[in-house]
């Protein structure tokens, strides 16, 4: 009996050992090998919408300060720029054939703003299509110190509440080298002529040459004695008037 009991005990121990050996690798390997790739595969799938949602959630956050920084445009009132003095970017000096028709600081100004009143004399439409007409002042990107835009600073004489600035620019109808396409107009205001605040920028539309000139306006609400207009254009810009309107 002792032998039988001993054999039975050995069989039971062996059986338990077998079960333990079968279960241990089954539990440790199967979940590990099966779950790992599942998690790895699911991770990028789950992260994709997360990554997409991040910019989606940040977009309204970025738009908040833009909305807060833009005050409602004031109601347009009186035209206040006619007859006011201004300073402007230097104009192009057209050299002769000996300098390949390029910049020549000793040459006369091409398409000049005679007497420095062209942009605030109240006259916009020349009534014809000649760019050589004195109502147009031509500004070239070919000047040596061109900063990417032409600058015009109007002195209104006193500080006032402002609502709109409008620029009359010649279209491509006047000449192949003239136009208004791909041009932007930025308006800045200042109380002292030194500290400036940008109040808005407007981009030009298409220039199909169907009219002699286009007008682009920036509507805003701001105060200042000085108004700067920056006309950014990689090409000739012919201007006939810059209008500044006070708030009503
Ligand atoms: Ca004018």
PDB file of N, CA and C in Angstrom, residues 89-90 140-151 184 186 228 230-234:
ATOM      1  N   UNK A  89       7.689 108.361 -49.762  1.00  0.00           N
ATOM      2  CA  UNK A  89       8.870 107.631 -50.224  1.00  0.00           C
ATOM      3  C   UNK A  89       9.463 108.339 -51.441  1.00  0.00           C
ATOM      4  N   UNK A  90      10.780 108.295 -51.534  1.00  0.00           N
ATOM      5  CA  UNK A  90      11.408 108.939 -52.686  1.00  0.00           C
ATOM      6  C   UNK A  90      10.964 108.266 -53.983  1.00  0.00           C
ATOM      7  N   UNK A 140       8.163 103.593 -57.741  1.00  0.00           N
ATOM      8  CA  UNK A 140       8.778 102.365 -58.256  1.00  0.00           C
ATOM      9  C   UNK A 140       9.449 101.541 -57.165  1.00  0.00           C
ATOM     10  N   UNK A 141       9.361 100.237 -57.329  1.00  0.00           N
ATOM     11  CA  UNK A 141      10.066  99.310 -56.435  1.00  0.00           C
ATOM     12  C   UNK A 141      11.558  99.284 -56.757  1.00  0.00           C
ATOM     13  N   UNK A 142      11.966  99.996 -57.786  1.00  0.00           N
ATOM     14  CA  UNK A 142      13.361  99.966 -58.224  1.00  0.00           C
ATOM     15  C   UNK A 142      14.231 101.005 -57.520  1.00  0.00           C
ATOM     16  N   UNK A 143      13.653 101.765 -56.596  1.00  0.00           N
ATOM     17  CA  UNK A 143      14.478 102.741 -55.869  1.00  0.00           C
ATOM     18  C   UNK A 143      15.453 101.990 -54.956  1.00  0.00           C
ATOM     19  N   UNK A 144      16.634 102.568 -54.725  1.00  0.00           N
ATOM     20  CA  UNK A 144      17.686 101.848 -53.978  1.00  0.00           C
ATOM     21  C   UNK A 144      17.285 101.434 -52.563  1.00  0.00           C
ATOM     22  N   UNK A 145      16.479 102.222 -51.891  1.00  0.00           N
ATOM     23  CA  UNK A 145      16.175 101.937 -50.485  1.00  0.00           C
ATOM     24  C   UNK A 145      14.780 101.354 -50.300  1.00  0.00           C
ATOM     25  N   UNK A 146      14.255 100.702 -51.342  1.00  0.00           N
ATOM     26  CA  UNK A 146      12.886 100.188 -51.256  1.00  0.00           C
ATOM     27  C   UNK A 146      12.776  99.131 -50.156  1.00  0.00           C
ATOM     28  N   UNK A 147      11.851  99.364 -49.197  1.00  0.00           N
ATOM     29  CA  UNK A 147      11.693  98.480 -48.039  1.00  0.00           C
ATOM     30  C   UNK A 147      10.583  97.456 -48.253  1.00  0.00           C
ATOM     31  N   UNK A 148      10.080  97.352 -49.460  1.00  0.00           N
ATOM     32  CA  UNK A 148       8.977  96.428 -49.726  1.00  0.00           C
ATOM     33  C   UNK A 148       7.637  97.145 -49.802  1.00  0.00           C
ATOM     34  N   UNK A 149       7.628  98.412 -49.438  1.00  0.00           N
ATOM     35  CA  UNK A 149       6.400  99.212 -49.519  1.00  0.00           C
ATOM     36  C   UNK A 149       6.770 100.684 -49.669  1.00  0.00           C
ATOM     37  N   UNK A 150       5.834 101.426 -50.233  1.00  0.00           N
ATOM     38  CA  UNK A 150       5.979 102.880 -50.320  1.00  0.00           C
ATOM     39  C   UNK A 150       5.238 103.482 -49.135  1.00  0.00           C
ATOM     40  N   UNK A 151       5.853 104.449 -48.493  1.00  0.00           N
ATOM     41  CA  UNK A 151       5.267 105.049 -47.287  1.00  0.00           C
ATOM     42  C   UNK A 151       4.799 106.473 -47.556  1.00  0.00           C
ATOM     43  N   UNK A 184      -0.916  95.426 -51.285  1.00  0.00           N
ATOM     44  CA  UNK A 184      -1.605  95.557 -49.998  1.00  0.00           C
ATOM     45  C   UNK A 184      -1.446  96.979 -49.479  1.00  0.00           C
ATOM     46  N   UNK A 186      -1.633  99.076 -45.969  1.00  0.00           N
ATOM     47  CA  UNK A 186      -1.709  99.068 -44.506  1.00  0.00           C
ATOM     48  C   UNK A 186      -1.824 100.505 -44.003  1.00  0.00           C
ATOM     49  N   UNK A 228      -0.328 107.115 -41.628  1.00  0.00           N
ATOM     50  CA  UNK A 228       0.613 106.548 -42.595  1.00  0.00           C
ATOM     51  C   UNK A 228      -0.080 105.479 -43.420  1.00  0.00           C
ATOM     52  N   UNK A 230       0.976 102.459 -46.074  1.00  0.00           N
ATOM     53  CA  UNK A 230       2.072 101.688 -46.672  1.00  0.00           C
ATOM     54  C   UNK A 230       1.515 100.889 -47.836  1.00  0.00           C
ATOM     55  N   UNK A 231       1.975 101.228 -49.022  1.00  0.00           N
ATOM     56  CA  UNK A 231       1.528 100.556 -50.240  1.00  0.00           C
ATOM     57  C   UNK A 231       2.617  99.564 -50.651  1.00  0.00           C
ATOM     58  N   UNK A 232       2.350  98.275 -50.394  1.00  0.00           N
ATOM     59  CA  UNK A 232       3.334  97.233 -50.682  1.00  0.00           C
ATOM     60  C   UNK A 232       3.053  96.641 -52.059  1.00  0.00           C
ATOM     61  N   UNK A 233       4.000  96.825 -52.932  1.00  0.00           N
ATOM     62  CA  UNK A 233       3.809  96.320 -54.301  1.00  0.00           C
ATOM     63  C   UNK A 233       5.164  96.131 -54.976  1.00  0.00           C
ATOM     64  N   UNK A 234       5.363  94.961 -55.566  1.00  0.00           N
ATOM     65  CA  UNK A 234       6.593  94.693 -56.308  1.00  0.00           C
ATOM     66  C   UNK A 234       6.401  95.116 -57.757  1.00  0.00           C
TER      67      UNK A 234
END
